[in-house]
PDB file of C-alpha atoms and ligand atoms in Angstrom:
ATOM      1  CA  UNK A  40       3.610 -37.102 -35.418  1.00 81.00           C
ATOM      2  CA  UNK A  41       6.038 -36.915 -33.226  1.00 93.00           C
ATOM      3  CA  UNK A  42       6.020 -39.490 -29.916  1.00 95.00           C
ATOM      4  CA  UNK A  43       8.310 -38.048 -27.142  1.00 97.00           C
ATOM      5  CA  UNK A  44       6.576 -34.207 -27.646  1.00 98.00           C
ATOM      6  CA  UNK A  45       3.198 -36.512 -27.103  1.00 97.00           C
ATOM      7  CA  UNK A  46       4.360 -38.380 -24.019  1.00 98.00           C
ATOM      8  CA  UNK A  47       6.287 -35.037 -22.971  1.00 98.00           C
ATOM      9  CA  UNK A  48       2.808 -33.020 -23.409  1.00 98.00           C
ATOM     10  CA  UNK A  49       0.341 -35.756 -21.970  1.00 98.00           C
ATOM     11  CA  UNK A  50       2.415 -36.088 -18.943  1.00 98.00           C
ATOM     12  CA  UNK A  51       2.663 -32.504 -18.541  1.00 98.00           C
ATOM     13  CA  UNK A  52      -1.186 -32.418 -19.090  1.00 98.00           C
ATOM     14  CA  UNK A  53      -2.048 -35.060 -16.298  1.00 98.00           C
ATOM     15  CA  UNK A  54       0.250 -33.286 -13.534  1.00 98.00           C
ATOM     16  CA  UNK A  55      -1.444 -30.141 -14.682  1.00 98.00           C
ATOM     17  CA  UNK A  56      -4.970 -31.873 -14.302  1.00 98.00           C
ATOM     18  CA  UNK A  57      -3.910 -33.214 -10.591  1.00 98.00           C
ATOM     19  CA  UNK A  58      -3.056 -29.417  -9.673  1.00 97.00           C
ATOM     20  CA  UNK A  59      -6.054 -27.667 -11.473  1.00 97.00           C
ATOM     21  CA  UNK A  60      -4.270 -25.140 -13.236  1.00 96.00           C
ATOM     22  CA  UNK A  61      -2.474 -24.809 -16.670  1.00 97.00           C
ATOM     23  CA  UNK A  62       1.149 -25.653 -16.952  1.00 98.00           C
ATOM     24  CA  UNK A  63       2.902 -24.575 -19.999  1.00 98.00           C
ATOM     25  CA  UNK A  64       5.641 -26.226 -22.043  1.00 98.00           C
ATOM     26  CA  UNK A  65       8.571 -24.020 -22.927  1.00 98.00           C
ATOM     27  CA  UNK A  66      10.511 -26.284 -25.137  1.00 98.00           C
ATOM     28  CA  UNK A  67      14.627 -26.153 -24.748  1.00 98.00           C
ATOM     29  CA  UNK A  68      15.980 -25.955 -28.000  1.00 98.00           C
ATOM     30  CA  UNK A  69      19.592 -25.223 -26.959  1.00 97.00           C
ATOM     31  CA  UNK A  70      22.203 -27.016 -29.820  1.00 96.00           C
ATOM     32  CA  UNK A  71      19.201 -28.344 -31.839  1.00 96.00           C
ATOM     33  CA  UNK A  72      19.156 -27.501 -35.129  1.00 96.00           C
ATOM     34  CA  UNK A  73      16.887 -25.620 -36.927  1.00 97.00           C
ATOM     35  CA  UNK A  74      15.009 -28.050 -38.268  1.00 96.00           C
ATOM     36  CA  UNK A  75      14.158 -29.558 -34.800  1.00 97.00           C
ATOM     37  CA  UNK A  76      12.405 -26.318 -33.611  1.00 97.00           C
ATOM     38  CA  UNK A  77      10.108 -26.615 -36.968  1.00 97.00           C
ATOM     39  CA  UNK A  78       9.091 -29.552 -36.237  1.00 97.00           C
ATOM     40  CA  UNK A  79       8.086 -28.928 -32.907  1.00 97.00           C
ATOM     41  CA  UNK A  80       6.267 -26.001 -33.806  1.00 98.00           C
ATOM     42  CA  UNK A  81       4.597 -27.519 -36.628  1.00 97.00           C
ATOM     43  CA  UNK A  82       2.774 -29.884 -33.760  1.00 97.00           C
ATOM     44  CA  UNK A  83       1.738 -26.541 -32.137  1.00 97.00           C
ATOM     45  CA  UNK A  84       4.577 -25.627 -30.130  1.00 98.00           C
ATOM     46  CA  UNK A  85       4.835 -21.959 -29.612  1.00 98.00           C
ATOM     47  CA  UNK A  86       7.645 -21.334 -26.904  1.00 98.00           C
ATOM     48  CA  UNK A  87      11.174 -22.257 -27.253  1.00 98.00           C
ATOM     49  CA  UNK A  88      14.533 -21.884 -24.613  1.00 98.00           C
ATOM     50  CA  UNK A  89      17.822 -20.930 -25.697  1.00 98.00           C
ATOM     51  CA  UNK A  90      21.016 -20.348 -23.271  1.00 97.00           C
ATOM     52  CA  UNK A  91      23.408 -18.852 -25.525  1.00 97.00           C
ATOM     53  CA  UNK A  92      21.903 -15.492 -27.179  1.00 97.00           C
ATOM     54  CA  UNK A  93      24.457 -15.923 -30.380  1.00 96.00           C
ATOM     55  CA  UNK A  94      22.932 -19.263 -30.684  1.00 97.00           C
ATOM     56  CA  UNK A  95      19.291 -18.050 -30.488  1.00 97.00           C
ATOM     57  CA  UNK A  96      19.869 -15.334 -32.882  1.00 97.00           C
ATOM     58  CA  UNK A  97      20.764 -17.129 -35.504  1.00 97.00           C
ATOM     59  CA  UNK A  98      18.126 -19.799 -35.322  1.00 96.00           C
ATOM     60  CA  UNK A  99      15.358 -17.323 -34.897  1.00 95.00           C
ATOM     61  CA  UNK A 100      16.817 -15.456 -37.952  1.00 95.00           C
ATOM     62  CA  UNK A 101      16.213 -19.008 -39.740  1.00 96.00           C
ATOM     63  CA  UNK A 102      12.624 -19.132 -38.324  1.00 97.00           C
ATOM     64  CA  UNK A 103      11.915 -15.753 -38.896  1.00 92.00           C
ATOM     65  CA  UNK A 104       8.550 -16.486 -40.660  1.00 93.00           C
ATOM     66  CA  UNK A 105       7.428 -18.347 -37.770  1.00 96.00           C
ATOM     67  CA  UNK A 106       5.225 -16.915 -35.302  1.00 94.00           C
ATOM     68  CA  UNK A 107       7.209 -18.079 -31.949  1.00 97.00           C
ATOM     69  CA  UNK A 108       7.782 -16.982 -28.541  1.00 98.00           C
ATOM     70  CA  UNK A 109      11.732 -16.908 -27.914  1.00 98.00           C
ATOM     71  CA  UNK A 110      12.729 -17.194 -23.985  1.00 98.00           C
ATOM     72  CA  UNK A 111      15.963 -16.727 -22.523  1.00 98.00           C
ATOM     73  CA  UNK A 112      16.741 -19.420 -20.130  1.00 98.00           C
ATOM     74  CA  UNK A 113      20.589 -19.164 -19.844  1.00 97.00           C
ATOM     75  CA  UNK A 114      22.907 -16.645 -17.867  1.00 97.00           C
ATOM     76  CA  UNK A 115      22.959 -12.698 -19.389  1.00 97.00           C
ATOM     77  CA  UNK A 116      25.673 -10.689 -19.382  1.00 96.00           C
ATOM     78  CA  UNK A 117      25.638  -6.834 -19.192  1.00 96.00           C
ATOM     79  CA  UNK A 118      27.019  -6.410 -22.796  1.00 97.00           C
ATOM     80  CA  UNK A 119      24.346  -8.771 -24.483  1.00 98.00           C
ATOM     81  CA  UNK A 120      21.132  -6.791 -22.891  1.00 98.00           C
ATOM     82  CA  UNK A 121      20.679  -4.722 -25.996  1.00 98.00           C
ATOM     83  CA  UNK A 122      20.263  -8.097 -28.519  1.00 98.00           C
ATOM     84  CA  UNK A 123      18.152  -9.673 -25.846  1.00 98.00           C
ATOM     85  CA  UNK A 124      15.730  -6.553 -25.280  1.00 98.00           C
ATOM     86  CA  UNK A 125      15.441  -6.286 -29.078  1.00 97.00           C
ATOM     87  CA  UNK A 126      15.137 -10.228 -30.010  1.00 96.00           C
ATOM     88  CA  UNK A 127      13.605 -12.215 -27.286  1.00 98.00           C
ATOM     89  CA  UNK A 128       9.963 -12.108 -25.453  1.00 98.00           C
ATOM     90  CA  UNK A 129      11.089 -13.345 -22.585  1.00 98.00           C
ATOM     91  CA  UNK A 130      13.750 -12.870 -19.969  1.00 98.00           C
ATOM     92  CA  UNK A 131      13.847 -16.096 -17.525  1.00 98.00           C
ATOM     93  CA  UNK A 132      17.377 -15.619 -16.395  1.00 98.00           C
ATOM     94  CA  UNK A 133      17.317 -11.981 -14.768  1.00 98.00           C
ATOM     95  CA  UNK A 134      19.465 -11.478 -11.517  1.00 98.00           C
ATOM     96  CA  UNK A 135      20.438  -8.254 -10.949  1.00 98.00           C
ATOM     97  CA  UNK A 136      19.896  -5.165 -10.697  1.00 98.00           C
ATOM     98  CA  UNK A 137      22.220  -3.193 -13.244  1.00 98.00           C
ATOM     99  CA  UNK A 138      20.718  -5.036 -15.929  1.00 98.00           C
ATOM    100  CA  UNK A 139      17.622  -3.737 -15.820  1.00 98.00           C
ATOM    101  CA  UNK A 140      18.112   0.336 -16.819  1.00 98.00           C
ATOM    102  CA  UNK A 141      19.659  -0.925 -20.042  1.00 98.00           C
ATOM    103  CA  UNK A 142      17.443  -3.496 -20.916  1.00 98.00           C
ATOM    104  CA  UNK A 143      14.425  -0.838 -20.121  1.00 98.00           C
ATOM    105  CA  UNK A 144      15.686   1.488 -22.583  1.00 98.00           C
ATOM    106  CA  UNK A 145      16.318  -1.177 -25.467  1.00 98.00           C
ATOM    107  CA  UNK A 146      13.066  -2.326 -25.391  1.00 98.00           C
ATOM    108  CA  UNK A 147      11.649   1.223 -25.706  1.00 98.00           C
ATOM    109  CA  UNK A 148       9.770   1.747 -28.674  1.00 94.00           C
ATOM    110  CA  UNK A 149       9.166  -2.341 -29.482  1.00 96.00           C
ATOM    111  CA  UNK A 150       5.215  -3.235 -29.360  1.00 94.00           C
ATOM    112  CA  UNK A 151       5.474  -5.116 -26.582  1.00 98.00           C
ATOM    113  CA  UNK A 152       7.485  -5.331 -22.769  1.00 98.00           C
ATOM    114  CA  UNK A 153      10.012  -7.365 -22.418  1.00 98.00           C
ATOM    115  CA  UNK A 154       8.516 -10.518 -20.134  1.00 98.00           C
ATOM    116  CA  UNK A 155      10.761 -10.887 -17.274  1.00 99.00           C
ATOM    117  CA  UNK A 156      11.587 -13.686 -14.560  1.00 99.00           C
ATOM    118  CA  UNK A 157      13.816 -13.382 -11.056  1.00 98.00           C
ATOM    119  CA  UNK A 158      16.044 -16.334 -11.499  1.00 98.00           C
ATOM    120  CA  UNK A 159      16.480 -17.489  -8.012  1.00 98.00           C
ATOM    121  CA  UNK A 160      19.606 -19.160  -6.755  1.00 97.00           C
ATOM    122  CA  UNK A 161      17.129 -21.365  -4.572  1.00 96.00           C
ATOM    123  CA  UNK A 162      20.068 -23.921  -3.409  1.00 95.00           C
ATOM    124  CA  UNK A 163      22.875 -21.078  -3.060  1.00 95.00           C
ATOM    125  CA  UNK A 164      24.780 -22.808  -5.347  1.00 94.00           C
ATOM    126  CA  UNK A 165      28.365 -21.085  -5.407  1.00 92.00           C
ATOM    127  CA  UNK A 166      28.198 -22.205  -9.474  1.00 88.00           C
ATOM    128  CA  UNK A 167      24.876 -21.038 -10.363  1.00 90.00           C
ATOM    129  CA  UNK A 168      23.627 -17.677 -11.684  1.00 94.00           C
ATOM    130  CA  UNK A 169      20.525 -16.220 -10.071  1.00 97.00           C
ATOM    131  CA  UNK A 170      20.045 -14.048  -6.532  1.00 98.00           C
ATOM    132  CA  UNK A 171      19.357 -14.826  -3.125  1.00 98.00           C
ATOM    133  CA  UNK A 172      16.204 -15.285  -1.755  1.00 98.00           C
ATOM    134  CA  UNK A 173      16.157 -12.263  -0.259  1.00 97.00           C
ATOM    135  CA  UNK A 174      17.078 -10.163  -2.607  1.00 98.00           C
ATOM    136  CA  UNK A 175      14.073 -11.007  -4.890  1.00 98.00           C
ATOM    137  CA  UNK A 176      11.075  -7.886  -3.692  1.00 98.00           C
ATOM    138  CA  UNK A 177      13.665  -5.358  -4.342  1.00 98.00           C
ATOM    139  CA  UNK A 178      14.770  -6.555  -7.972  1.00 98.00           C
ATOM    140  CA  UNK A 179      11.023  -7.381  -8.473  1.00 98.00           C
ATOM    141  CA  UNK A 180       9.872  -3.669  -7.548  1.00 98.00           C
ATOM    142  CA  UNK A 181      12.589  -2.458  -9.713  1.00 98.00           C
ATOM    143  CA  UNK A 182      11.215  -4.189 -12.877  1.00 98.00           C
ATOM    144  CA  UNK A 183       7.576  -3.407 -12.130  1.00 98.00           C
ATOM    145  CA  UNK A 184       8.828   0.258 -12.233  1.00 98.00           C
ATOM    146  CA  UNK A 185      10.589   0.084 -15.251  1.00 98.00           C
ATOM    147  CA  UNK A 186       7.899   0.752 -18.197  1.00 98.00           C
ATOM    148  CA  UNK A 187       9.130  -1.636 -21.144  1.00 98.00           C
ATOM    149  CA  UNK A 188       9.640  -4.327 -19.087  1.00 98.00           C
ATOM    150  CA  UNK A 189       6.520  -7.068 -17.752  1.00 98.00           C
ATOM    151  CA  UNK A 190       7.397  -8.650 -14.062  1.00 98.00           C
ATOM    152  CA  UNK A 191       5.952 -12.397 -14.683  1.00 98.00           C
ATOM    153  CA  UNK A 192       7.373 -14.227 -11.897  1.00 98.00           C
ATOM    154  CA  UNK A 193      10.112 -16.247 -11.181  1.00 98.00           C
ATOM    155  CA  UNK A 194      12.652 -19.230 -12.247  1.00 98.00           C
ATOM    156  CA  UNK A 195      14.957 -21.809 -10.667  1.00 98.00           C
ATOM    157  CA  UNK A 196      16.810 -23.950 -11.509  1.00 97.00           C
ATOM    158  CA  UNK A 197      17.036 -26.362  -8.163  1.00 94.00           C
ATOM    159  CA  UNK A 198      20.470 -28.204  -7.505  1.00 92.00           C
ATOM    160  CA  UNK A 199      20.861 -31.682  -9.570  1.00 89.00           C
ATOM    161  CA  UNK A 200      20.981 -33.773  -6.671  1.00 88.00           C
ATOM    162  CA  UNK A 201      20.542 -37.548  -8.408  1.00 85.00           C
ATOM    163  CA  UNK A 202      17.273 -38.566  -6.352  1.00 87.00           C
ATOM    164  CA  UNK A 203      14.991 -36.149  -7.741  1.00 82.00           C
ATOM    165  CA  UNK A 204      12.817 -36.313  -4.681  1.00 85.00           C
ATOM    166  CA  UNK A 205      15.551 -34.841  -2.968  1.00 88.00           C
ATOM    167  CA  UNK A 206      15.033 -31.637  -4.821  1.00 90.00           C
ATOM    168  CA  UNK A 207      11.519 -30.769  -3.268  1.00 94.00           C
ATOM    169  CA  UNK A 208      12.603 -29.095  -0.550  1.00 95.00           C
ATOM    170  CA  UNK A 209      13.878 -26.406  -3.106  1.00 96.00           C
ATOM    171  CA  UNK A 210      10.401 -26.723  -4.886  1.00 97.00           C
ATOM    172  CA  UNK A 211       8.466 -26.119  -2.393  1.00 97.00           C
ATOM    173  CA  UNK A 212      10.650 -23.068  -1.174  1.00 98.00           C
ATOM    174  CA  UNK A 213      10.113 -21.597  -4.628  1.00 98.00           C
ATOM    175  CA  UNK A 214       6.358 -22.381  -3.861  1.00 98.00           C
ATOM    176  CA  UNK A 215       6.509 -19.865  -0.880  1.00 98.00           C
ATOM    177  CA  UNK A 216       8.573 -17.256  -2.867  1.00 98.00           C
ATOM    178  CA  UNK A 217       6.255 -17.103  -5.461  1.00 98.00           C
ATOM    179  CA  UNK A 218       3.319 -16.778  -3.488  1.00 98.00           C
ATOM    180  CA  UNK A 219       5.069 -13.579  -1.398  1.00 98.00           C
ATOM    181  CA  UNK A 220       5.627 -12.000  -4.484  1.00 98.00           C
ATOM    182  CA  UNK A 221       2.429 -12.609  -6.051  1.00 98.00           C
ATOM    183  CA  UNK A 222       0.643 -11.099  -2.747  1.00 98.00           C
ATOM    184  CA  UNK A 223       2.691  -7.988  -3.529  1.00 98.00           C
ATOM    185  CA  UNK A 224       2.312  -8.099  -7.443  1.00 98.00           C
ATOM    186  CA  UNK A 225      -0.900  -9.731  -8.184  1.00 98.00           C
ATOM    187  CA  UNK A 226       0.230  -9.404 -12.120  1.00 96.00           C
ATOM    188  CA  UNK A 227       2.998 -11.852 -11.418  1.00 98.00           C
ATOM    189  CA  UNK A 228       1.367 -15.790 -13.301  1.00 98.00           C
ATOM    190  CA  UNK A 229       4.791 -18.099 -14.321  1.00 98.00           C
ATOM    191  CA  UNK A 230       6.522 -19.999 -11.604  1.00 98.00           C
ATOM    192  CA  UNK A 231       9.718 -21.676 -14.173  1.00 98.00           C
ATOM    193  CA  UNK A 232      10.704 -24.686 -12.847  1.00 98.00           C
ATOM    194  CA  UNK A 233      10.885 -28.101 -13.532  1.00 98.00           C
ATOM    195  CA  UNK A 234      13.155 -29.889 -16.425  1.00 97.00           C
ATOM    196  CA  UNK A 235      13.320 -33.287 -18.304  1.00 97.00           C
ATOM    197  CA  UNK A 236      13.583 -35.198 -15.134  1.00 95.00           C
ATOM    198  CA  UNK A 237      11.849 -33.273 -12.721  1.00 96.00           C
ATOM    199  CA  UNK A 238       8.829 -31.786 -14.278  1.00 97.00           C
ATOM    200  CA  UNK A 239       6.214 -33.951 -12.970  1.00 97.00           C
ATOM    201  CA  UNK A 240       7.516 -32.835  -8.996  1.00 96.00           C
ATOM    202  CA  UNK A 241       7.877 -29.218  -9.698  1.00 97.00           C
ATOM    203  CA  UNK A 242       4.383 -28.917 -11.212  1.00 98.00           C
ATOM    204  CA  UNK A 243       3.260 -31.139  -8.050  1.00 97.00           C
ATOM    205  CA  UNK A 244       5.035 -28.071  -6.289  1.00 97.00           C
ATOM    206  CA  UNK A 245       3.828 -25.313  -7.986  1.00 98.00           C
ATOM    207  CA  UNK A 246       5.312 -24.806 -11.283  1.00 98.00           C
ATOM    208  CA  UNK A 247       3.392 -23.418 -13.649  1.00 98.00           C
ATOM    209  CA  UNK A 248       5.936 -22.935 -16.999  1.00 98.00           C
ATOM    210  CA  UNK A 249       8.308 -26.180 -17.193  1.00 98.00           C
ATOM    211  CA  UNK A 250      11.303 -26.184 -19.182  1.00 98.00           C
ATOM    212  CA  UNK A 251      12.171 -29.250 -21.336  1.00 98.00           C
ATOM    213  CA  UNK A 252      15.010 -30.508 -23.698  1.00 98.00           C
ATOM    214  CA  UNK A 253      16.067 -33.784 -23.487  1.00 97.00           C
ATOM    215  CA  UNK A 254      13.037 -35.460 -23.714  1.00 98.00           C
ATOM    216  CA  UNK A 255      11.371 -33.739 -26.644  1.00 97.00           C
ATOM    217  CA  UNK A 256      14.759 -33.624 -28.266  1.00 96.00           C
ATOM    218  CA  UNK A 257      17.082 -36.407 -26.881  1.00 91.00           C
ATOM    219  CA  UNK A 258      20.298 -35.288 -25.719  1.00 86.00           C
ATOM    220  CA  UNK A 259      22.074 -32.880 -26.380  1.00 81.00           C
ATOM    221  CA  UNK A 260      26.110 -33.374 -27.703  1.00 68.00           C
TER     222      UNK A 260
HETATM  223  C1  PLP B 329      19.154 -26.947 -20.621  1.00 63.15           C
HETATM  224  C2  PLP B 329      18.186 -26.332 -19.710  1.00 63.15           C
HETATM  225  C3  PLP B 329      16.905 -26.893 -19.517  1.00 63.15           C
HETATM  226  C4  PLP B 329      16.453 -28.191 -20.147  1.00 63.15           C
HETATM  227  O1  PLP B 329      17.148 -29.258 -19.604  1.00 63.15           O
HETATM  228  P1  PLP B 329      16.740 -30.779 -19.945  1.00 63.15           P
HETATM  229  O2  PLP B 329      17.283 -31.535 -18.795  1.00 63.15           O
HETATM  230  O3  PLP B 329      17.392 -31.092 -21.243  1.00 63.15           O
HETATM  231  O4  PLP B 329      15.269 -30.829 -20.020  1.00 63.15           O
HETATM  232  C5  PLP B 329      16.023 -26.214 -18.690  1.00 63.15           C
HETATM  233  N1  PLP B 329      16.357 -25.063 -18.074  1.00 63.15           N
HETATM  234  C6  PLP B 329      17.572 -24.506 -18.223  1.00 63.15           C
HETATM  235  C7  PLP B 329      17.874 -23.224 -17.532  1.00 63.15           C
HETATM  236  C8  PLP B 329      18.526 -25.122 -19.037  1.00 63.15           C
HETATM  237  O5  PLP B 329      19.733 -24.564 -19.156  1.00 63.15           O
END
Protein backbone atom coordinates (compact mmCIF):
# COMPACT_ATOMS: atom_id res chain seq x y z
CA UNK A 1 0.00 0.00 0.00
CA UNK A 2 1.21 2.97 -0.70
CA UNK A 3 -1.32 6.31 -0.50
CA UNK A 4 0.23 9.22 -2.55
CA UNK A 5 1.05 6.58 -5.77
CA UNK A 6 -2.96 5.84 -5.17
CA UNK A 7 -4.12 9.45 -5.09
CA UNK A 8 -1.26 10.21 -7.78
CA UNK A 9 -2.76 7.24 -10.07
CA UNK A 10 -6.61 7.84 -9.39
CA UNK A 11 -6.25 11.41 -10.23
CA UNK A 12 -4.34 10.66 -13.21
CA UNK A 13 -7.09 8.04 -14.03
CA UNK A 14 -10.12 10.53 -13.72
CA UNK A 15 -8.39 13.33 -16.02
CA UNK A 16 -7.67 10.46 -18.33
CA UNK A 17 -11.45 9.32 -18.14
CA UNK A 18 -12.64 13.17 -18.84
CA UNK A 19 -10.33 13.08 -22.10
CA UNK A 20 -11.11 9.44 -23.31
CA UNK A 21 -7.79 8.28 -23.83
CA UNK A 22 -5.00 6.60 -21.70
CA UNK A 23 -2.52 8.72 -19.89
CA UNK A 24 0.48 7.05 -18.58
CA UNK A 25 2.48 7.61 -15.40
CA UNK A 26 6.22 7.87 -15.85
CA UNK A 27 7.34 8.06 -12.31
CA UNK A 28 10.47 10.64 -11.51
CA UNK A 29 12.77 8.88 -9.50
CA UNK A 30 15.59 11.47 -9.66
CA UNK A 31 17.71 11.39 -5.95
CA UNK A 32 15.40 8.61 -4.61
CA UNK A 33 16.97 5.82 -3.47
CA UNK A 34 16.82 2.56 -4.58
CA UNK A 35 14.57 1.29 -2.44
CA UNK A 36 11.90 3.93 -3.40
CA UNK A 37 11.80 2.75 -7.08
CA UNK A 38 11.05 -0.98 -5.62
CA UNK A 39 8.47 -0.03 -3.99
CA UNK A 40 6.83 1.71 -6.60
CA UNK A 41 7.26 -0.98 -8.90
CA UNK A 42 6.17 -3.54 -6.61
CA UNK A 43 2.51 -1.63 -6.83
CA UNK A 44 2.86 -2.10 -10.64
CA UNK A 45 4.83 0.71 -11.69
CA UNK A 46 6.75 0.03 -14.80
CA UNK A 47 8.30 3.45 -16.02
CA UNK A 48 10.69 5.50 -14.13
CA UNK A 49 12.56 9.26 -14.97
CA UNK A 50 16.00 9.99 -14.22
CA UNK A 51 17.92 13.44 -15.15
CA UNK A 52 21.36 12.59 -14.43
CA UNK A 53 22.52 9.37 -16.57
CA UNK A 54 25.42 8.55 -13.76
CA UNK A 55 22.61 8.57 -11.38
CA UNK A 56 20.33 6.25 -13.44
CA UNK A 57 23.04 3.87 -14.09
CA UNK A 58 23.74 3.00 -10.99
CA UNK A 59 20.24 2.53 -9.71
CA UNK A 60 19.22 0.46 -12.65
CA UNK A 61 22.41 -1.64 -12.03
CA UNK A 62 20.73 -2.15 -8.41
CA UNK A 63 17.37 -3.07 -10.08
CA UNK A 64 18.77 -5.03 -12.61
CA UNK A 65 16.40 -8.02 -11.98
CA UNK A 66 13.54 -5.86 -12.42
CA UNK A 67 11.69 -5.72 -15.51
CA UNK A 68 11.44 -1.68 -15.91
CA UNK A 69 11.25 0.85 -18.50
CA UNK A 70 14.14 3.53 -17.83
CA UNK A 71 13.37 7.15 -19.50
CA UNK A 72 15.61 9.93 -19.79
CA UNK A 73 13.97 13.07 -18.78
CA UNK A 74 16.99 15.38 -18.09
CA UNK A 75 19.40 17.35 -20.53
CA UNK A 76 22.03 14.91 -22.79
CA UNK A 77 25.18 15.79 -23.63
CA UNK A 78 27.09 14.63 -26.78
CA UNK A 79 29.66 12.55 -24.74
CA UNK A 80 26.95 10.55 -22.68
CA UNK A 81 24.92 9.27 -26.00
CA UNK A 82 26.74 5.99 -26.03
CA UNK A 83 25.56 4.97 -22.10
CA UNK A 84 22.15 6.32 -22.91
CA UNK A 85 21.69 4.33 -26.34
CA UNK A 86 22.95 1.22 -24.53
CA UNK A 87 21.00 1.65 -21.00
CA UNK A 88 17.81 3.50 -21.36
CA UNK A 89 14.38 2.79 -23.45
CA UNK A 90 13.60 6.00 -23.75
CA UNK A 91 14.98 9.32 -24.85
CA UNK A 92 12.52 12.29 -23.63
CA UNK A 93 15.11 14.98 -23.67
CA UNK A 94 16.37 14.97 -27.45
CA UNK A 95 17.15 18.47 -29.05
CA UNK A 96 19.38 18.37 -31.64
CA UNK A 97 20.47 17.23 -34.36
CA UNK A 98 24.21 15.96 -33.87
CA UNK A 99 23.04 13.70 -31.34
CA UNK A 100 21.26 11.60 -33.27
CA UNK A 101 24.11 9.77 -35.79
CA UNK A 102 25.81 8.63 -32.59
CA UNK A 103 23.06 7.58 -30.69
CA UNK A 104 21.81 5.58 -34.05
CA UNK A 105 24.87 3.66 -34.17
CA UNK A 106 25.00 2.73 -30.31
CA UNK A 107 21.85 1.33 -30.34
CA UNK A 108 22.70 -0.89 -33.34
CA UNK A 109 22.56 -4.36 -32.63
CA UNK A 110 20.26 -3.95 -29.13
CA UNK A 111 16.68 -5.80 -29.57
CA UNK A 112 14.92 -2.93 -29.55
CA UNK A 113 15.02 1.15 -30.94
CA UNK A 114 15.80 3.52 -28.85
CA UNK A 115 12.19 5.45 -28.04
CA UNK A 116 12.73 9.00 -28.71
CA UNK A 117 10.96 12.45 -27.79
CA UNK A 118 11.61 16.25 -29.35
CA UNK A 119 11.97 18.16 -26.17
CA UNK A 120 10.47 21.42 -27.07
CA UNK A 121 11.59 24.69 -25.60
CA UNK A 122 7.74 25.67 -25.75
CA UNK A 123 8.29 29.06 -23.58
CA UNK A 124 11.82 29.97 -25.24
CA UNK A 125 13.22 29.90 -22.09
CA UNK A 126 16.92 31.31 -22.43
CA UNK A 127 17.65 28.52 -19.35
CA UNK A 128 15.99 25.58 -20.69
CA UNK A 129 17.23 22.76 -22.94
CA UNK A 130 15.00 21.74 -25.83
CA UNK A 131 14.50 23.41 -29.63
CA UNK A 132 12.36 25.85 -31.09
CA UNK A 133 9.18 25.25 -32.34
CA UNK A 134 10.18 25.34 -35.56
CA UNK A 135 12.82 23.39 -35.67
CA UNK A 136 10.85 20.25 -34.56
CA UNK A 137 9.72 18.42 -38.50
CA UNK A 138 13.28 18.55 -39.42
CA UNK A 139 14.80 16.84 -36.17
CA UNK A 140 11.64 14.62 -36.27
CA UNK A 141 12.34 13.43 -40.01
CA UNK A 142 15.85 12.93 -39.03
CA UNK A 143 15.00 10.34 -36.29
CA UNK A 144 12.31 8.58 -38.32
CA UNK A 145 15.23 8.00 -40.80
CA UNK A 146 17.58 6.77 -38.51
CA UNK A 147 16.88 2.81 -38.15
CA UNK A 148 17.64 2.08 -34.30
CA UNK A 149 15.91 4.81 -33.18
CA UNK A 150 11.59 4.97 -32.61
CA UNK A 151 10.14 8.77 -33.17
CA UNK A 152 7.29 8.73 -30.27
CA UNK A 153 6.46 12.25 -29.98
CA UNK A 154 7.29 15.01 -28.04
CA UNK A 155 8.09 16.64 -24.41
CA UNK A 156 7.98 19.99 -22.62
CA UNK A 157 8.61 21.12 -19.96
CA UNK A 158 6.35 24.58 -19.85
CA UNK A 159 7.83 27.63 -17.83
CA UNK A 160 7.06 27.45 -13.84
CA UNK A 161 5.04 30.40 -13.77
CA UNK A 162 3.36 30.10 -9.95
CA UNK A 163 -0.44 30.14 -11.18
CA UNK A 164 -0.47 27.00 -12.94
CA UNK A 165 -3.33 28.13 -15.10
CA UNK A 166 -1.05 30.48 -16.46
CA UNK A 167 0.87 27.72 -18.10
CA UNK A 168 -1.97 26.61 -20.60
CA UNK A 169 -1.22 28.72 -23.12
CA UNK A 170 2.08 26.62 -23.48
CA UNK A 171 -0.16 23.41 -23.19
CA UNK A 172 -2.24 23.99 -25.58
CA UNK A 173 0.61 25.13 -28.06
CA UNK A 174 2.18 21.74 -27.45
CA UNK A 175 -1.41 20.45 -28.28
CA UNK A 176 -1.05 21.94 -31.87
CA UNK A 177 2.62 20.75 -32.26
CA UNK A 178 1.81 17.43 -31.58
CA UNK A 179 -1.00 17.14 -33.73
CA UNK A 180 1.28 18.64 -36.93
CA UNK A 181 3.63 16.11 -36.31
CA UNK A 182 1.38 13.32 -35.84
CA UNK A 183 -0.40 14.30 -39.34
CA UNK A 184 3.09 13.83 -40.80
CA UNK A 185 4.12 10.70 -38.65
CA UNK A 186 1.04 8.87 -37.84
CA UNK A 187 3.49 6.43 -35.61
CA UNK A 188 4.12 9.34 -33.31
CA UNK A 189 1.47 8.31 -29.62
CA UNK A 190 3.30 10.25 -26.30
CA UNK A 191 2.70 13.91 -25.83
CA UNK A 192 5.22 14.34 -22.22
CA UNK A 193 3.96 16.90 -20.31
CA UNK A 194 2.57 17.62 -17.20
CA UNK A 195 4.43 17.32 -13.57
CA UNK A 196 3.46 17.13 -9.81
CA UNK A 197 1.55 20.31 -9.99
CA UNK A 198 0.34 20.50 -13.31
CA UNK A 199 -0.68 17.13 -14.45
CA UNK A 200 -4.30 17.35 -14.18
CA UNK A 201 -4.12 20.71 -16.90
CA UNK A 202 -1.71 19.18 -19.26
CA UNK A 203 -3.74 15.96 -19.61
CA UNK A 204 -6.88 18.45 -19.92
CA UNK A 205 -4.54 19.76 -22.82
CA UNK A 206 -3.44 16.88 -24.39
CA UNK A 207 -0.85 15.07 -22.56
CA UNK A 208 -0.79 11.73 -22.87
CA UNK A 209 2.63 10.49 -20.70
CA UNK A 210 2.86 12.77 -17.39
CA UNK A 211 5.89 12.96 -15.47
CA UNK A 212 5.74 12.85 -11.63
CA UNK A 213 8.13 13.10 -8.56
CA UNK A 214 7.18 14.94 -5.80
CA UNK A 215 4.03 13.62 -5.19
CA UNK A 216 4.67 9.89 -5.38
CA UNK A 217 7.94 10.55 -3.65
CA UNK A 218 7.81 13.83 -1.59
CA UNK A 219 10.48 16.16 -2.23
CA UNK A 220 13.34 15.86 -3.27
CA UNK A 221 16.70 17.31 -1.05
C1 LIG B 1 12.11 16.58 -11.93
C2 LIG B 1 11.35 16.51 -13.18
C3 LIG B 1 10.00 16.12 -13.19
C4 LIG B 1 9.20 15.82 -11.95
O1 LIG B 1 8.99 16.98 -11.22
P1 LIG B 1 8.01 17.00 -9.94
O2 LIG B 1 7.63 18.42 -9.84
O3 LIG B 1 8.81 16.49 -8.80
O4 LIG B 1 6.86 16.12 -10.26
C5 LIG B 1 9.37 16.02 -14.43
N1 LIG B 1 10.01 16.29 -15.58
C6 LIG B 1 11.30 16.68 -15.61
C7 LIG B 1 11.95 16.94 -16.91
C8 LIG B 1 12.01 16.81 -14.41
O5 LIG B 1 13.28 17.22 -14.46
Amino acid sequence: MNPAYDAVRARIDAAAQRVGHPVRLLAVSKTQPAQAVRELAALGQQAFGENYVREALTKRRELAVLDLEWHLIGPLQSNKCREVAEHFDWLQSLDREKLIEPLNRYRAGRPAPLNVLIQVNIDAEASKSGCAPDQVGLLAASVAAAPHLRLRGLMAIPAPLADTAARNPSFTAMRELYAALKSTFPQVDTLSMGMSDDFEPAIAAGATMVRVGSALFGARR
